[in-house]
PDB file of C-alpha atoms in Angstrom:
ATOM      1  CA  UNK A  29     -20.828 -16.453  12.727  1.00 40.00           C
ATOM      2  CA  UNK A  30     -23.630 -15.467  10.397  1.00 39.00           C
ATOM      3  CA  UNK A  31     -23.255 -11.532  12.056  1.00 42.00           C
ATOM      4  CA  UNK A  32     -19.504 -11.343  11.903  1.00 48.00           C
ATOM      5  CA  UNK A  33     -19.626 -12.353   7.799  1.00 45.00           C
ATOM      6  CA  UNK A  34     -22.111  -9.333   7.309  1.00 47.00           C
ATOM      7  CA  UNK A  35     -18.970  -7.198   8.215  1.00 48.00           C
ATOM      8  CA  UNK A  36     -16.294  -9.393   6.579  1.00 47.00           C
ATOM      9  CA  UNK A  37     -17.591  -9.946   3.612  1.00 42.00           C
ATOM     10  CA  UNK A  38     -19.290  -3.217  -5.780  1.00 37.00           C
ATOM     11  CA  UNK A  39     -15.416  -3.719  -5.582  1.00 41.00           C
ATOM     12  CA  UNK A  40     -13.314  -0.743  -4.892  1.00 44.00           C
ATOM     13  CA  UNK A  41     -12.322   1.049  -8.107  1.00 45.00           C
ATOM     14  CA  UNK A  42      -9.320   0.126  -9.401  1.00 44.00           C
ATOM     15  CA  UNK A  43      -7.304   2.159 -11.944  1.00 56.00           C
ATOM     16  CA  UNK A  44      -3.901   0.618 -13.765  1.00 79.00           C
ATOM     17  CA  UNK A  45      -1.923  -1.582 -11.508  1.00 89.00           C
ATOM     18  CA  UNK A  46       0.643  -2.905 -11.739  1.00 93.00           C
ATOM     19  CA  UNK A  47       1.988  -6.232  -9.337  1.00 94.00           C
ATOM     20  CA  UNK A  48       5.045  -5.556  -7.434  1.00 94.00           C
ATOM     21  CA  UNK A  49       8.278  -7.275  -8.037  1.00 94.00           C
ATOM     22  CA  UNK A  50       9.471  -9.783  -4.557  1.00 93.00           C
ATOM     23  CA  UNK A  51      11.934  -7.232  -2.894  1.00 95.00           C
ATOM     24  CA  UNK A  52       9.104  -4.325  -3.520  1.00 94.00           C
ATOM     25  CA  UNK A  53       6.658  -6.673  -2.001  1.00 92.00           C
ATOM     26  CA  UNK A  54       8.797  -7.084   1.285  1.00 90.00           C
ATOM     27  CA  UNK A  55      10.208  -3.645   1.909  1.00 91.00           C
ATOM     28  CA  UNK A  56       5.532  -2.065   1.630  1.00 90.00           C
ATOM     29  CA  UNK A  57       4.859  -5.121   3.737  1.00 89.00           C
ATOM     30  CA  UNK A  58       7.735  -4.219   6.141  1.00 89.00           C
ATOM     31  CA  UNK A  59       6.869  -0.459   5.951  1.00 89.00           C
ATOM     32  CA  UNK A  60       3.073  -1.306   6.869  1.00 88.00           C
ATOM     33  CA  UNK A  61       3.552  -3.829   9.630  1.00 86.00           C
ATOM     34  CA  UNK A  62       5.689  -1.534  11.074  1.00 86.00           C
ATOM     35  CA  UNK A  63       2.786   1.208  11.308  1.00 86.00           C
ATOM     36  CA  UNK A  64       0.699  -1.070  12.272  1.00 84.00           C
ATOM     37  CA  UNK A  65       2.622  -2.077  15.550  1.00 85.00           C
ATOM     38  CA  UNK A  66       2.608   1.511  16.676  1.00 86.00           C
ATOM     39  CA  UNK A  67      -0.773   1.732  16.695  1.00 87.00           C
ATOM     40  CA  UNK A  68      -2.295   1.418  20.684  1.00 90.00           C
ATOM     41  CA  UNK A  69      -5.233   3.230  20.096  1.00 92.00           C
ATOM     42  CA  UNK A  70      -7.421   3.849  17.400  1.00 92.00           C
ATOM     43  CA  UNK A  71     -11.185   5.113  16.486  1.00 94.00           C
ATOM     44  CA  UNK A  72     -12.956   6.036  13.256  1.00 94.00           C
ATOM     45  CA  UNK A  73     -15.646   5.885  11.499  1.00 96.00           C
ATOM     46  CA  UNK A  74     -16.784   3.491   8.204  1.00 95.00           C
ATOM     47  CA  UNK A  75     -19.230   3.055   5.896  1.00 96.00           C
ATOM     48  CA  UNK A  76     -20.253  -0.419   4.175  1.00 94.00           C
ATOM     49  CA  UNK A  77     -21.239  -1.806   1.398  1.00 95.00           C
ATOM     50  CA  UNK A  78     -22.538  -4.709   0.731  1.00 93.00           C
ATOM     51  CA  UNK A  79     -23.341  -6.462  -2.670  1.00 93.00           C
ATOM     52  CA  UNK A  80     -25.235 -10.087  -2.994  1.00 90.00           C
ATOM     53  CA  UNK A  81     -25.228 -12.098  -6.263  1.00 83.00           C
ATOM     54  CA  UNK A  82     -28.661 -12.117  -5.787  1.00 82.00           C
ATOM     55  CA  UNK A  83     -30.109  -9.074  -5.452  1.00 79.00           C
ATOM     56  CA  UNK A  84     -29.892  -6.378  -7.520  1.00 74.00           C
ATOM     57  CA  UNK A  85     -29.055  -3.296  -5.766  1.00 78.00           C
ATOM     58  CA  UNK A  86     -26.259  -2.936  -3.098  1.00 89.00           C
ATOM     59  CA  UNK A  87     -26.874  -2.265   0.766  1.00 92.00           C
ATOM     60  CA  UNK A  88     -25.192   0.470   3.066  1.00 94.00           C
ATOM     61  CA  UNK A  89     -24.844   1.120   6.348  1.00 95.00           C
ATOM     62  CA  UNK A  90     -22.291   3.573   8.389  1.00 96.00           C
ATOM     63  CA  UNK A  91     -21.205   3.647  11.881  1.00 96.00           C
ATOM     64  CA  UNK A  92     -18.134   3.911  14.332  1.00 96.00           C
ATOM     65  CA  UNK A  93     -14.930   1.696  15.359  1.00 94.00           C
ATOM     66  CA  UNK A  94     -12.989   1.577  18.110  1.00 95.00           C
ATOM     67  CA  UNK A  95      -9.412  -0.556  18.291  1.00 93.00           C
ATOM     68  CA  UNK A  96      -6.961  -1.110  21.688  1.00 93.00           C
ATOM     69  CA  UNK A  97      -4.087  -3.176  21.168  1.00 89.00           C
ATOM     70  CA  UNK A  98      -3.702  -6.458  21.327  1.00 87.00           C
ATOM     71  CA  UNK A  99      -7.085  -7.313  20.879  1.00 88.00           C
ATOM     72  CA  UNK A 100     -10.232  -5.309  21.402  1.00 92.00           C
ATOM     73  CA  UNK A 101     -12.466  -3.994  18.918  1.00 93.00           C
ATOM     74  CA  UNK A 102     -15.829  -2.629  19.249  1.00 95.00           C
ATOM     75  CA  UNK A 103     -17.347  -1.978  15.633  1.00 94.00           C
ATOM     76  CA  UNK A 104     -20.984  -0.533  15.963  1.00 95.00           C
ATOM     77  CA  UNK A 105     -23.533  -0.088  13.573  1.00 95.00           C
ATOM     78  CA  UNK A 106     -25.220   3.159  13.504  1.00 95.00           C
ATOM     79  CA  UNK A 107     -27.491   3.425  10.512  1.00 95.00           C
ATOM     80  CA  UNK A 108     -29.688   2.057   9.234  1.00 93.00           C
ATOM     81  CA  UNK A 109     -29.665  -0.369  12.250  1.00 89.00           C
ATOM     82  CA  UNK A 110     -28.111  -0.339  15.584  1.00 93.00           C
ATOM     83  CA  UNK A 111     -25.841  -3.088  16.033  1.00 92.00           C
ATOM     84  CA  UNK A 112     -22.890  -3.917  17.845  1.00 94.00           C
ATOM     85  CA  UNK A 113     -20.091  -6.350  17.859  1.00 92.00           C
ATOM     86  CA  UNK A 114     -17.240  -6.569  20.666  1.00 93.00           C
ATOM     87  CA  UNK A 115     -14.571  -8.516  20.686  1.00 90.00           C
ATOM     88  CA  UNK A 116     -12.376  -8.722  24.314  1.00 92.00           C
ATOM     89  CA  UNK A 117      -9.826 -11.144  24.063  1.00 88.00           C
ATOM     90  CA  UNK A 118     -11.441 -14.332  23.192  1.00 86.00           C
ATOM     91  CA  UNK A 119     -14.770 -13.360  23.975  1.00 89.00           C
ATOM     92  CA  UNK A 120     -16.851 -12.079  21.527  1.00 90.00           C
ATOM     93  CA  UNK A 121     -20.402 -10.004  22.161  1.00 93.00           C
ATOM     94  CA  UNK A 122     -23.260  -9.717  19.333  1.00 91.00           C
ATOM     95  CA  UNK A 123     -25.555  -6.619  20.524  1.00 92.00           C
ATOM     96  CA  UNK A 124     -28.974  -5.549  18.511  1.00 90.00           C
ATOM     97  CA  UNK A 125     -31.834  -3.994  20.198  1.00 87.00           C
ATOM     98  CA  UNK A 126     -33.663  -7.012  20.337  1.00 88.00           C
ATOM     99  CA  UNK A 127     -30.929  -9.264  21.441  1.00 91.00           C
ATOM    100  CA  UNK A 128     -27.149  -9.842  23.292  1.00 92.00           C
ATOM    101  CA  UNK A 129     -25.209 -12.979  22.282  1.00 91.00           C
ATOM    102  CA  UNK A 130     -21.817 -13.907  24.088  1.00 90.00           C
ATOM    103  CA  UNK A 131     -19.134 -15.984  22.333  1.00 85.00           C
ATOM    104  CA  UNK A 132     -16.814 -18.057  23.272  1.00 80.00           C
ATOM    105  CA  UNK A 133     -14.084 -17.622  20.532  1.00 79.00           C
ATOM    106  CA  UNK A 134     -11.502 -20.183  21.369  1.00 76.00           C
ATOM    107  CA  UNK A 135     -14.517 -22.665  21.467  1.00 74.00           C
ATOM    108  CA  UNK A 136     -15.047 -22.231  17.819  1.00 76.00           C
ATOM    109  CA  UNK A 137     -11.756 -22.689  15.255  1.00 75.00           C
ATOM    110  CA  UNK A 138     -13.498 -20.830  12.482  1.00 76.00           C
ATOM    111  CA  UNK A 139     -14.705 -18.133  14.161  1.00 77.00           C
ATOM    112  CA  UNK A 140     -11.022 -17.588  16.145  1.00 76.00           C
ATOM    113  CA  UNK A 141      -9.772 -17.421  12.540  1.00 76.00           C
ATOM    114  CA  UNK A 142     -12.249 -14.664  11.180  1.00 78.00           C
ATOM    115  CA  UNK A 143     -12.094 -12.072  14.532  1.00 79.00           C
ATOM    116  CA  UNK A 144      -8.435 -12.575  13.958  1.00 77.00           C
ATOM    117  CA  UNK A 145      -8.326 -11.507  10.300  1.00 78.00           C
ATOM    118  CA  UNK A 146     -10.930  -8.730  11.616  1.00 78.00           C
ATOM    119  CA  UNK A 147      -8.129  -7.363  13.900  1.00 78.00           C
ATOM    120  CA  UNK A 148      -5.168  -7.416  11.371  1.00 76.00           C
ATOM    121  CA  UNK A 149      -7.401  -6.206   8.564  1.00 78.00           C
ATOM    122  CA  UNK A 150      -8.171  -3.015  10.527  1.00 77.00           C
ATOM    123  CA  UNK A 151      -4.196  -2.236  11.325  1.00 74.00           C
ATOM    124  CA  UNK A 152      -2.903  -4.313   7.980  1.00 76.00           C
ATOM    125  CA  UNK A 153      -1.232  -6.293  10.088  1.00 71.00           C
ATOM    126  CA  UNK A 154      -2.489  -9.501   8.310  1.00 68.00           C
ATOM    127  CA  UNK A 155       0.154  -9.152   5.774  1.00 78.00           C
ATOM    128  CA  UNK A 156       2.844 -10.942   7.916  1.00 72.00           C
ATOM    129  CA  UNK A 157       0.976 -13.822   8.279  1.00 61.00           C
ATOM    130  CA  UNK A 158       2.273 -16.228   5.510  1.00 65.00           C
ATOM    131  CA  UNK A 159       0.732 -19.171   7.329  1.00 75.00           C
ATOM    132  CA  UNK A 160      -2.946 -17.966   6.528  1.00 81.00           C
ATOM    133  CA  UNK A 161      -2.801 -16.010   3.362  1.00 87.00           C
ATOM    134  CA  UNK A 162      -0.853 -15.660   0.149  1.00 91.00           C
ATOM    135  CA  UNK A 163      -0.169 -12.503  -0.331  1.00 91.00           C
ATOM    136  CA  UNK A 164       0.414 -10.065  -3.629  1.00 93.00           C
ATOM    137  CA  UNK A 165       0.967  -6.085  -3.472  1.00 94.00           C
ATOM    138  CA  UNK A 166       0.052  -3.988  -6.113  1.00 95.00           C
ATOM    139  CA  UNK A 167       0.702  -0.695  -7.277  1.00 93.00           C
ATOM    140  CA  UNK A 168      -1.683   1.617  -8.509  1.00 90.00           C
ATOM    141  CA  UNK A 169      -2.368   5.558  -9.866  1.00 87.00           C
ATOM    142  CA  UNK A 170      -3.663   6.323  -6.460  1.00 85.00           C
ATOM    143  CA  UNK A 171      -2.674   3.885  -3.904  1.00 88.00           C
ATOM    144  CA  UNK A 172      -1.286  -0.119  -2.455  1.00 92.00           C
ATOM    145  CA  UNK A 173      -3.482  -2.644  -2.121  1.00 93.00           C
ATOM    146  CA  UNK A 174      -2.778  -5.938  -1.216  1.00 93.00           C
ATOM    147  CA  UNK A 175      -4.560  -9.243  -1.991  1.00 93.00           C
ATOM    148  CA  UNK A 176      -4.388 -12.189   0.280  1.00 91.00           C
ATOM    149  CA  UNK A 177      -5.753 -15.511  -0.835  1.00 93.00           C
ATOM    150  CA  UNK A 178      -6.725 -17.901   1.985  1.00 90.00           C
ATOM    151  CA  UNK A 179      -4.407 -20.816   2.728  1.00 90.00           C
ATOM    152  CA  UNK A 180      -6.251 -22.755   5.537  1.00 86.00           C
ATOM    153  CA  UNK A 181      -8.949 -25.303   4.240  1.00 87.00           C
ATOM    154  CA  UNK A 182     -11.979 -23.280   6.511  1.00 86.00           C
ATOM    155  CA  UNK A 183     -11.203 -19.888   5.027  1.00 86.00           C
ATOM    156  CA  UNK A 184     -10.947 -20.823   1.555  1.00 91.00           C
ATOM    157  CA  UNK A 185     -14.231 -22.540   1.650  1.00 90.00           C
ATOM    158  CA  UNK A 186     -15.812 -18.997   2.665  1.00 89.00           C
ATOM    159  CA  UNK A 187     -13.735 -16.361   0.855  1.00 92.00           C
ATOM    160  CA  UNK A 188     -12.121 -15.880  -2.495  1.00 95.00           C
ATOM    161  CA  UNK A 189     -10.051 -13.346  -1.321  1.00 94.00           C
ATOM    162  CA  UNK A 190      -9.557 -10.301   1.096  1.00 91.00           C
ATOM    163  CA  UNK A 191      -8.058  -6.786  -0.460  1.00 93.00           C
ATOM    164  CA  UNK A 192      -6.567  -4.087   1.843  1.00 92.00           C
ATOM    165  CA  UNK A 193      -6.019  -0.816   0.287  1.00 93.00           C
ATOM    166  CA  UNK A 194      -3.886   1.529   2.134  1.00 91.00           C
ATOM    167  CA  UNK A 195      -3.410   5.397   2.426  1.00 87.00           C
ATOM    168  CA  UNK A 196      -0.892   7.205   0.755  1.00 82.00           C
ATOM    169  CA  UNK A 197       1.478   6.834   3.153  1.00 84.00           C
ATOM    170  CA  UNK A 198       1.563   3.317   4.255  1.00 80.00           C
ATOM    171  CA  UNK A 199       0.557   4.045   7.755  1.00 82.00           C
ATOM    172  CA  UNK A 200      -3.065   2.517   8.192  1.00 85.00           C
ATOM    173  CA  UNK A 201      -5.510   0.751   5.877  1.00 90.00           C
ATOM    174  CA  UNK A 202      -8.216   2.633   4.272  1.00 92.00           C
ATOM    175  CA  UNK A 203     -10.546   0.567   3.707  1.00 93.00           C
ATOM    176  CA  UNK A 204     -11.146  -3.512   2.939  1.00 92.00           C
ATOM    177  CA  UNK A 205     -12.797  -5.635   0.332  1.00 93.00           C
ATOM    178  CA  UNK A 206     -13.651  -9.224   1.182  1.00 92.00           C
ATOM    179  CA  UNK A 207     -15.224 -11.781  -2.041  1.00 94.00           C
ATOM    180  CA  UNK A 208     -16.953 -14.704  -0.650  1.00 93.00           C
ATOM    181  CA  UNK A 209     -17.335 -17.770  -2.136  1.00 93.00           C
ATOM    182  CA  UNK A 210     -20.857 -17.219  -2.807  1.00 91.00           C
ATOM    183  CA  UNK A 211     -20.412 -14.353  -4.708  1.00 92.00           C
ATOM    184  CA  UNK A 212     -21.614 -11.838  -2.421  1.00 93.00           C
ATOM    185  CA  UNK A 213     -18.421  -8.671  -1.706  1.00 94.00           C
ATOM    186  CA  UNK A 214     -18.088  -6.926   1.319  1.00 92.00           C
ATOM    187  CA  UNK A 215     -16.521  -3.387   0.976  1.00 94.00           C
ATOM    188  CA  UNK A 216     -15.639  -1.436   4.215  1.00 93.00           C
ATOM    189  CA  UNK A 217     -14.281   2.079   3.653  1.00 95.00           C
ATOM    190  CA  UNK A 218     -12.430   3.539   7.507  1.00 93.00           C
ATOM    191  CA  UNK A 219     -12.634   7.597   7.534  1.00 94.00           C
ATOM    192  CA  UNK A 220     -11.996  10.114  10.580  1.00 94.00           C
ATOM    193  CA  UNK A 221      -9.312   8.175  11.925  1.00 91.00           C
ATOM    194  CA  UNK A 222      -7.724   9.196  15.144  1.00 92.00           C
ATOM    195  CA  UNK A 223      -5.090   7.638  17.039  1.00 88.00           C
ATOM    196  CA  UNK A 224      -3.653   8.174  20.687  1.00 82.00           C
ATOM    197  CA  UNK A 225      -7.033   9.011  22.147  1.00 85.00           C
ATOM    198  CA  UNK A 226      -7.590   7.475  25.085  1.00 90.00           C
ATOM    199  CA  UNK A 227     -10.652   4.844  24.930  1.00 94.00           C
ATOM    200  CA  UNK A 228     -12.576   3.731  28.034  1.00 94.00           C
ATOM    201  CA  UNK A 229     -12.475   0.486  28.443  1.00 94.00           C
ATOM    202  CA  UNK A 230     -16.468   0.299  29.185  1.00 94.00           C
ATOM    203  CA  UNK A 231     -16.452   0.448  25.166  1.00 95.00           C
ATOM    204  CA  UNK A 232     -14.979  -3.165  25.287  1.00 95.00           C
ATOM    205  CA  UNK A 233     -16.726  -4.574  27.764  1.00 93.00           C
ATOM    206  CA  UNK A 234     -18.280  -8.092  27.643  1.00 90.00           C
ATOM    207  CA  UNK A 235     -21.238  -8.868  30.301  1.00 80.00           C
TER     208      UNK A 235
END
């Protein structure tokens, strides 16, 4: 579970914002679940940044991501490490060069819970999901971002809260902030996006 934090977990700037009022909230949320259900197929690529409370300077690494609806992801770590995670349903994959791990994700509660925020977080998707998160949408000079604060006892005892900014146009998220507990933040910025391209299912595959 150890790997999947290193992804999940510098803030993004944030210029004035300003919280939106109830009805505001509802008709973004509406606007972005809606994109997100059109989405079949996407790919892109990130870059991430990680800060920990206790070191002193941040750490960054870049790669590429690959989405098929409902429930496949392969996110893969390109520099300065290669590292891959794949997620197939409810099985889960951990590939380094040194290593392969299979998981079984309905075998572990907490785990289920984080690959699922993984999935929403990368369509914004999450946002529906009053059960797991409370959720606030701001406004701000260049963007929406949304901050959910964890409902269920397991996630609250890992994350402060996760922050999804969007694009302009409410179609896809743009990139992800997640505060931990700890004090470490995870910030995961999605460029290059493409969508409709066909993806081979070999990318997803779980041996």
């Amino acid at each position: 579970m150890s790997c999947l934090l290193v992804f999940l977990s510098p803030g993004l700037p944030v210029c004035s914002q300003t919280k939106l009022t109830a009805e505001q909230q509802k008709q973004i949320i509406e606007k972005v679940d809606k994109a997100a259900s059109s989405v079949s197929e996407m790919q892109c690529e990130f870059t991430q940044t990680k800060t920990m409370k206790l070191l002193s300077k941040e750490m960054q690494s870049k790669g590429i991501m690959y989405y098929k609806k409902p429930n496949k992801l392969r996110w893969q770590y390109t520099s300065p490490y290669d590292y891959t995670f794949i997620m197939n349903g409810d099985k889960v994959q951990i590939k380094s060069t040194k290593s392969t791990k299979n998981i079984d994700v309905q075998g572990n509660k907490i785990f289920r819970q984080i690959t699922n925020i993984v999935l929403n977080s990368i369509t914004g998707g999450t946002l529906k999901s009053s059960s797991d998160f409370v959720v606030e949408v701001y406004k701000t000079d260049k963007d929406y971002f949304a901050k959910l604060f964890p409902k269920k006892k397991e996630l609250k005892q890992l994350y402060k809260y996760i922050e999804l900014h969007f694009n302009p146009a409410l179609t896809m998220v743009s990139s992800v902030k997640m505060a931990e507990k700890t004090g470490d933040v995870t910030v995961v910025r999605l460029s290059n996006t493409k969508f409709g391209t066909t993806i081979d299912e070999k990318m997803f595959a779980v041996h």
